Short mmCIF file of C-alpha atoms and ligand atoms in Angstrom, two decimals:
data_model
loop_
_atom_site.label_atom_id
_atom_site.label_comp_id
_atom_site.label_asym_id
_atom_site.label_seq_id
_atom_site.Cartn_x
_atom_site.Cartn_y
_atom_site.Cartn_z
CA UNK A 415 23.70 -1.56 -2.40
CA UNK A 416 23.06 -5.22 -3.81
CA UNK A 417 21.05 -4.46 -6.89
CA UNK A 418 20.34 -8.58 -7.27
CA UNK A 419 19.04 -8.39 -3.86
CA UNK A 420 16.84 -5.43 -4.44
CA UNK A 421 15.65 -6.79 -7.88
CA UNK A 422 14.94 -10.23 -6.67
CA UNK A 423 12.87 -8.65 -3.53
CA UNK A 424 10.88 -6.53 -5.72
CA UNK A 425 9.77 -9.03 -8.18
CA UNK A 426 8.72 -11.00 -5.24
CA UNK A 427 6.61 -8.45 -3.96
CA UNK A 428 4.69 -8.17 -7.25
CA UNK A 429 4.87 -12.20 -7.90
CA UNK A 430 1.94 -13.57 -9.91
CA UNK A 431 -1.42 -13.42 -8.23
CA UNK A 432 0.22 -11.63 -5.27
CA UNK A 433 -0.06 -8.36 -3.81
CA UNK A 434 0.81 -6.41 -0.34
CA UNK A 435 -1.25 -6.05 2.78
CA UNK A 436 -0.55 -3.05 4.21
CA UNK A 437 -1.21 -3.23 7.87
CA UNK A 438 1.09 -0.12 8.79
CA UNK A 439 -1.51 1.88 10.53
CA UNK A 440 0.50 4.02 12.88
CA UNK A 441 -1.21 3.50 16.40
CA UNK A 442 -3.24 6.65 16.39
CA UNK A 443 -4.61 5.87 13.07
CA UNK A 444 -5.64 2.38 14.03
CA UNK A 445 -6.95 3.88 17.46
CA UNK A 446 -9.38 6.02 15.23
CA UNK A 447 -10.39 3.05 13.88
CA UNK A 448 -11.17 0.99 16.83
CA UNK A 449 -12.66 3.79 18.36
CA UNK A 450 -15.18 4.08 15.76
CA UNK A 451 -16.09 0.09 16.10
CA UNK A 452 -16.04 0.43 19.77
CA UNK A 453 -12.74 -1.55 20.58
CA UNK A 454 -10.41 -0.18 23.03
CA UNK A 455 -6.87 0.22 21.50
CA UNK A 456 -3.88 -0.90 23.76
CA UNK A 457 -0.57 -2.64 22.89
CA UNK A 458 -2.26 -5.43 23.25
CA UNK A 459 -4.91 -5.06 21.31
CA UNK A 460 -3.15 -3.84 18.57
CA UNK A 461 -0.83 -7.12 18.57
CA UNK A 462 -3.86 -9.23 18.82
CA UNK A 463 -5.56 -7.79 16.01
CA UNK A 464 -2.34 -7.88 13.98
CA UNK A 465 -2.00 -11.77 14.95
CA UNK A 466 -5.48 -12.37 13.78
CA UNK A 467 -4.50 -10.88 10.15
CA UNK A 468 -1.17 -12.50 10.09
CA UNK A 469 -1.92 -15.82 10.85
CA UNK A 470 -5.05 -16.43 8.52
CA UNK A 471 -4.51 -19.81 6.99
CA UNK A 472 -3.43 -19.70 3.19
CA UNK A 473 -2.95 -16.03 2.95
CA UNK A 474 0.66 -16.62 1.50
CA UNK A 475 -1.22 -17.53 -1.72
CA UNK A 476 -2.33 -14.30 -2.15
CA UNK A 477 -0.28 -11.82 -0.15
CA UNK A 478 3.51 -11.45 -0.94
CA UNK A 479 4.41 -9.04 1.96
CA UNK A 480 2.73 -7.40 4.97
CA UNK A 481 3.73 -3.48 5.88
CA UNK A 482 4.12 -2.97 9.43
CA UNK A 483 4.43 -0.20 11.95
CA UNK A 484 7.51 0.35 13.84
CA UNK A 485 5.20 -0.84 16.99
CA UNK A 486 3.98 -4.12 15.14
CA UNK A 487 7.39 -5.29 13.53
CA UNK A 488 8.80 -5.27 17.30
CA UNK A 489 5.63 -7.37 18.43
CA UNK A 490 5.26 -11.36 18.50
CA UNK A 491 2.52 -13.86 18.14
CA UNK A 492 1.19 -15.24 21.38
CA UNK A 493 3.80 -18.23 21.27
CA UNK A 494 6.76 -15.62 21.55
CA UNK A 495 7.54 -15.76 17.58
CA UNK A 496 8.42 -12.32 16.62
CA UNK A 497 6.09 -11.03 13.84
CA UNK A 498 9.06 -10.70 11.02
CA UNK A 499 9.93 -14.21 11.55
CA UNK A 500 6.32 -15.34 11.44
CA UNK A 501 5.60 -13.94 8.56
CA UNK A 502 8.79 -15.03 6.72
CA UNK A 503 8.03 -18.42 7.79
CA UNK A 504 4.62 -18.74 6.03
CA UNK A 505 6.40 -17.22 2.96
CA UNK A 506 5.45 -13.74 3.34
CA UNK A 507 8.13 -10.50 3.01
CA UNK A 508 8.07 -8.21 6.25
CA UNK A 509 8.07 -4.75 5.48
CA UNK A 510 8.19 -1.30 7.52
CA UNK A 511 6.79 2.07 7.05
CA UNK A 512 9.80 4.46 7.78
CA UNK A 513 8.36 7.73 7.39
CA UNK A 514 7.22 9.51 10.82
CA UNK A 515 4.05 10.96 9.32
CA UNK A 516 2.62 13.95 6.97
CA UNK A 517 3.50 17.36 8.71
CA UNK A 518 2.19 20.78 7.91
CA UNK A 519 4.45 22.28 5.10
CA UNK A 520 5.66 25.46 6.35
CA UNK A 521 4.32 28.81 4.53
CA UNK A 522 1.81 26.18 2.53
CA UNK A 523 -1.41 26.59 4.17
CA UNK A 524 -3.27 22.87 3.98
CA UNK A 525 -0.21 20.94 2.30
CA UNK A 526 2.25 18.45 4.03
CA UNK A 527 5.55 17.45 3.74
CA UNK A 528 6.50 13.72 5.09
CA UNK A 529 9.27 13.49 7.86
CA UNK A 530 11.14 11.00 9.04
CA UNK A 531 14.68 11.31 7.18
CA UNK A 532 16.90 12.24 10.50
CA UNK A 533 18.21 9.17 11.78
CA UNK A 534 16.82 6.98 8.95
CA UNK A 535 20.10 5.32 7.90
CA UNK A 536 20.11 3.84 11.62
CA UNK A 537 17.16 2.97 11.51
CA UNK A 538 17.01 1.04 8.45
CA UNK A 539 20.09 -0.86 9.45
CA UNK A 540 17.99 -1.72 12.66
CA UNK A 541 14.84 -2.92 10.72
CA UNK A 542 16.87 -5.07 8.20
CA UNK A 543 18.21 -6.79 11.08
CA UNK A 544 15.30 -7.83 12.80
CA UNK A 545 13.81 -9.12 9.03
CA UNK A 546 12.71 -6.16 7.11
CA UNK A 547 13.22 -6.73 3.41
CA UNK A 548 11.40 -3.85 2.27
CA UNK A 549 10.32 -0.32 3.21
CA UNK A 550 7.17 2.29 2.63
CA UNK A 551 7.17 5.76 2.68
CA UNK A 552 4.00 8.13 2.03
CA UNK A 553 3.78 11.66 0.71
CA UNK A 554 0.26 12.88 0.88
CA UNK A 555 -0.69 15.35 -2.13
CA UNK A 556 -4.19 16.79 -1.52
CA UNK A 557 -5.97 18.61 -4.43
CA UNK A 558 -7.92 21.73 -3.62
CA UNK A 559 -8.07 25.45 -4.22
CA UNK A 560 -4.51 26.17 -6.04
CA UNK A 561 -3.04 22.92 -4.57
CA UNK A 562 -0.93 21.00 -4.85
CA UNK A 563 1.77 23.67 -5.30
CA UNK A 564 4.94 23.04 -6.84
CA UNK A 565 6.83 23.45 -3.82
CA UNK A 566 4.92 20.62 -2.15
CA UNK A 567 5.44 18.48 -5.02
CA UNK A 568 9.09 19.23 -5.10
CA UNK A 569 9.95 18.74 -1.26
CA UNK A 570 7.63 15.81 -0.98
CA UNK A 571 9.56 14.23 -4.31
CA UNK A 572 12.83 15.15 -2.98
CA UNK A 573 12.28 13.60 0.47
CA UNK A 574 10.70 10.21 -1.41
CA UNK A 575 13.78 9.98 -3.10
CA UNK A 576 16.08 10.65 -0.31
CA UNK A 577 14.22 8.06 1.38
CA UNK A 578 14.63 5.57 -1.49
CA UNK A 579 18.38 5.90 -1.81
CA UNK A 580 18.84 5.20 1.90
CA UNK A 581 16.63 2.13 1.67
CA UNK A 582 18.40 0.86 -1.16
CA UNK A 583 22.03 1.32 0.52
CA UNK A 584 20.64 -0.98 3.39
CA UNK A 585 19.40 -3.59 0.76
CA UNK A 586 15.83 -2.91 1.76
CA UNK A 587 13.59 -2.39 -1.03
CA UNK A 588 11.77 0.96 -1.13
CA UNK A 589 8.15 1.27 -1.85
CA UNK A 590 7.69 4.85 -3.26
CA UNK A 591 4.46 6.07 -2.48
CA UNK A 592 2.89 9.54 -3.65
CA UNK A 593 -0.74 9.57 -2.82
CA UNK A 594 -2.98 11.90 -4.58
CA UNK A 595 -5.97 12.06 -2.08
CA UNK A 596 -9.71 11.35 -3.35
CA UNK A 597 -11.00 13.93 -1.08
CA UNK A 598 -12.48 16.88 -2.81
CA UNK A 599 -14.87 17.36 -5.58
CA UNK A 600 -12.32 17.56 -8.47
CA UNK A 601 -12.82 15.70 -11.46
CA UNK A 602 -11.31 12.74 -13.06
CA UNK A 603 -9.22 15.06 -15.21
CA UNK A 604 -8.08 17.17 -12.31
CA UNK A 605 -6.61 13.68 -10.77
CA UNK A 606 -5.27 12.70 -14.03
CA UNK A 607 -3.13 16.08 -14.31
CA UNK A 608 -2.13 15.99 -10.71
CA UNK A 609 -1.02 12.50 -10.41
CA UNK A 610 1.13 12.80 -13.64
CA UNK A 611 2.65 15.88 -12.40
CA UNK A 612 3.27 14.34 -9.17
CA UNK A 613 4.86 11.06 -10.51
CA UNK A 614 6.64 13.20 -13.31
CA UNK A 615 8.46 15.27 -10.10
CA UNK A 616 8.98 12.00 -7.97
CA UNK A 617 10.89 9.95 -10.89
CA UNK A 618 13.17 13.12 -11.72
CA UNK A 619 14.36 13.06 -8.30
CA UNK A 620 14.87 9.16 -8.18
CA UNK A 621 16.76 9.83 -11.28
CA UNK A 622 18.84 12.66 -9.64
CA UNK A 623 19.36 10.67 -6.39
CA UNK A 624 20.40 7.40 -8.18
CA UNK A 625 17.88 5.27 -7.15
CA UNK A 626 17.74 2.22 -9.21
CA UNK A 627 14.44 1.71 -10.70
CA UNK A 628 14.57 -1.88 -10.73
CA UNK A 629 14.49 -1.91 -7.00
CA UNK A 630 11.75 -0.14 -6.16
CA UNK A 631 7.92 -0.59 -6.16
CA UNK A 632 5.58 2.51 -6.76
CA UNK A 633 2.57 2.63 -4.74
CA UNK A 634 0.38 4.91 -6.88
CA UNK A 635 -3.22 6.18 -6.33
CA UNK A 636 -5.61 5.03 -9.21
CA UNK A 637 -6.90 8.04 -11.50
CA UNK A 638 -10.79 8.68 -10.11
CA UNK A 639 -12.96 11.56 -9.49
CA UNK A 640 -12.65 13.17 -6.16
CA UNK A 641 -15.03 11.66 -3.65
CA UNK A 642 -17.54 14.80 -3.84
CA UNK A 643 -17.46 14.91 -7.39
CA UNK A 644 -21.17 14.77 -8.44
CA UNK A 645 -19.68 12.83 -11.83
CA UNK A 646 -18.47 9.59 -10.88
CA UNK A 647 -16.62 7.16 -13.61
CA UNK A 648 -17.13 3.89 -14.80
CA UNK A 649 -14.93 1.23 -13.86
CA UNK A 650 -13.24 1.05 -17.43
CA UNK A 651 -12.72 4.92 -17.76
CA UNK A 652 -10.74 4.72 -14.30
CA UNK A 653 -8.88 1.75 -15.32
CA UNK A 654 -7.84 3.50 -18.96
CA UNK A 655 -7.09 6.84 -17.34
CA UNK A 656 -4.95 5.19 -14.72
CA UNK A 657 -3.08 2.90 -17.49
CA UNK A 658 -2.36 5.94 -19.49
CA UNK A 659 -1.07 7.95 -16.75
CA UNK A 660 1.23 5.50 -15.71
CA UNK A 661 2.39 4.84 -19.02
CA UNK A 662 3.36 8.47 -19.65
CA UNK A 663 5.47 8.77 -16.42
CA UNK A 664 6.48 5.51 -15.11
CA UNK A 665 10.14 4.22 -16.42
CA UNK A 666 9.54 0.18 -17.90
CA UNK A 667 12.22 -0.73 -15.43
CA UNK A 668 10.46 -0.25 -12.62
CA UNK A 669 8.94 -4.04 -11.92
CA UNK A 670 5.62 -3.05 -10.59
CA UNK A 671 3.47 -0.61 -9.64
CA UNK A 672 1.16 -1.40 -6.45
CA UNK A 673 -2.09 0.36 -5.95
CA UNK A 674 -3.08 1.89 -2.59
CA UNK A 675 -7.34 1.53 -2.36
CA UNK A 676 -7.44 5.56 -0.60
CA UNK A 677 -11.21 4.98 0.11
CA UNK A 678 -12.88 3.12 -2.61
CA UNK A 679 -15.17 0.37 -1.52
CA UNK A 680 -13.64 -3.03 -1.28
CA UNK A 681 -15.19 -4.37 -4.38
CA UNK A 682 -14.39 -1.01 -6.41
CA UNK A 683 -10.90 -1.47 -5.37
CA UNK A 684 -10.83 -4.93 -6.95
CA UNK A 685 -12.82 -4.09 -9.96
CA UNK A 686 -10.56 -1.21 -10.91
CA UNK A 687 -7.60 -3.57 -10.56
CA UNK A 688 -8.96 -6.29 -12.68
CA UNK A 689 -10.29 -3.82 -15.55
CA UNK A 690 -6.38 -2.74 -15.73
CA UNK A 691 -4.99 -6.20 -15.61
CA UNK A 692 -7.46 -6.99 -18.44
CA UNK A 693 -6.86 -3.85 -20.80
CA UNK A 694 -3.06 -3.88 -20.40
CA UNK A 695 -1.86 -3.99 -23.48
CA UNK A 696 1.37 -5.67 -22.59
CA UNK A 697 1.99 -2.93 -20.04
CA UNK A 698 5.87 -3.11 -19.24
CA UNK A 699 5.29 -3.42 -15.04
CA UNK A 700 3.18 -5.91 -12.92
CA UNK A 701 -0.09 -4.06 -11.47
CA UNK A 702 -1.09 -5.23 -8.31
CA UNK A 703 -2.42 -4.15 -4.92
CA UNK A 704 -0.95 -2.82 -1.97
CA UNK A 705 -4.29 -2.06 -0.10
CA UNK A 706 -4.83 -1.42 3.75
CA UNK A 707 -8.83 -0.65 4.03
CA UNK A 708 -9.95 -2.63 0.58
CA UNK A 709 -8.24 -5.71 2.26
CA UNK A 710 -8.85 -5.27 6.28
CA UNK A 711 -12.20 -3.63 6.40
CA UNK A 712 -14.56 -6.65 6.53
CA UNK A 713 -12.38 -8.82 8.59
CA UNK A 714 -11.74 -5.72 11.21
CA UNK A 715 -15.65 -5.23 11.60
CA UNK A 716 -16.05 -8.75 12.35
CA UNK A 717 -13.35 -9.16 14.91
CA UNK A 718 -14.18 -5.81 16.38
CA UNK A 719 -17.52 -7.13 16.95
CA UNK A 720 -16.36 -10.15 18.43
CA UNK A 721 -13.04 -10.98 19.38
CA UNK A 722 -13.42 -14.52 19.36
CA UNK A 723 -14.91 -14.69 16.15
CA UNK A 724 -11.31 -15.21 14.74
CA UNK A 725 -11.66 -17.87 12.05
CA UNK A 726 -14.82 -15.57 10.55
CA UNK A 727 -12.50 -12.61 10.45
CA UNK A 728 -9.74 -14.44 8.95
CA UNK A 729 -11.72 -15.94 6.34
CA UNK A 730 -13.24 -12.24 5.48
CA UNK A 731 -9.60 -11.27 4.77
CA UNK A 732 -9.05 -14.49 2.89
CA UNK A 733 -11.82 -13.82 0.62
CA UNK A 734 -10.76 -9.90 -0.13
CA UNK A 735 -7.00 -11.22 -0.75
CA UNK A 736 -8.32 -13.92 -3.19
CA UNK A 737 -10.55 -11.36 -4.99
CA UNK A 738 -7.79 -8.97 -5.63
CA UNK A 739 -5.46 -12.23 -6.52
CA UNK A 740 -7.94 -12.77 -9.42
CA UNK A 741 -8.14 -9.05 -9.93
CA UNK A 742 -4.10 -9.15 -10.72
CA UNK A 743 -4.94 -11.47 -13.66
CA UNK A 744 -8.15 -9.99 -15.07
CA UNK A 745 -9.89 -12.60 -13.48
CA UNK A 746 -12.29 -11.05 -10.88
CA UNK A 747 -15.98 -10.70 -11.11
CA UNK A 748 -19.02 -10.13 -9.11
CA UNK A 749 -19.83 -13.89 -9.69
CA UNK A 750 -16.50 -14.78 -8.10
CA UNK A 751 -17.25 -12.59 -5.44
CA UNK A 752 -20.23 -14.34 -4.65
CA UNK A 753 -19.12 -17.76 -5.24
CA UNK A 754 -16.01 -17.46 -2.96
CA UNK A 755 -18.30 -15.69 -0.26
CA UNK A 756 -20.66 -18.72 -0.12
CA UNK A 757 -17.95 -20.89 0.02
CA UNK A 758 -16.42 -19.52 2.82
CA UNK A 759 -19.52 -19.18 4.90
CA UNK A 760 -20.17 -22.82 4.24
CA UNK A 761 -17.18 -23.75 6.22
P1 LIG B 977 -5.25 2.38 1.92
O1 LIG B 977 -5.45 1.20 0.85
O2 LIG B 977 -6.29 2.09 2.92
O3 LIG B 977 -5.40 3.56 1.10
O4 LIG B 977 -4.28 2.27 2.35
C1 LIG B 977 -2.92 2.09 1.90
C2 LIG B 977 -1.88 2.56 2.12
O5 LIG B 977 -0.88 2.00 3.01
C3 LIG B 977 -1.76 3.91 2.63
O6 LIG B 977 -0.47 4.40 2.80
#
């Protein structure tokens, strides 16, 4: 493990004004998104969609790294340049999702454990050889009747730490992602309690498994009421609850927290990040984004409707990336949202 390399890559990922584009949907997940928009999912259509995203002019002003899926990291842009070299050439760090998905947890109905540890050391070494500088592993924690169980939190935290230790051995920065899901009608308080407990367990395991905290990025959910909770929370309340949760459990040594969007609207995801960056009383970590849906949504819809509308789709991605970049420093507003959109459409 080279701590300097790890710390440097981690710092780059959460560098000023920048965040991560998660484009690591597995082929089945991307197929579902394509299906819902009437696009046939093939290896080539998935490649061509990712090429549209990655070749967005000016993307590296706002995006520090892109997370890819195994199929994607082995694909190339039309001129034959492999995606990892293409991204690195435009100043964006190539990353790779290395878990193999959340599978039913034995003996625990409605709960999952994320798999992918078998053979991970060799896979990491291969991914590093082809250009990956960081990785991602997502644990899924559902809130429901009597869940999450301590058993689910423990097994997922243990696996996350094993993954993180193996990444660091390979000089790859692990993005550690325990996602507490928004599905359900639970309150903000329940999400707060569950997220706090989850993160506590994760940091205990990271500590026990000797993970260097200066060389990881935490990818966390924001603290929100469940999607079906009748009482939704104002932006400021979400920001305050999220920050206080993070303060209670995330060690200061961690360079940054990159939030996932989790099914929030594009604008909510920007507004919440913005409010956190405005209210932070000198948070020790960078607070940024690692969004999939909240960055790609509008671009995907435009591209799906007309696959020749590359420029318009790229403008839509550029717009969301820019809005979230502004939110990184508390400069996002509804007005900025409108002004940039108008500017993009004037081109
Ligand atoms: P969303 O931003 O769409 O939640 O996705 C982030 C992610 O990478 C989940 O693992």
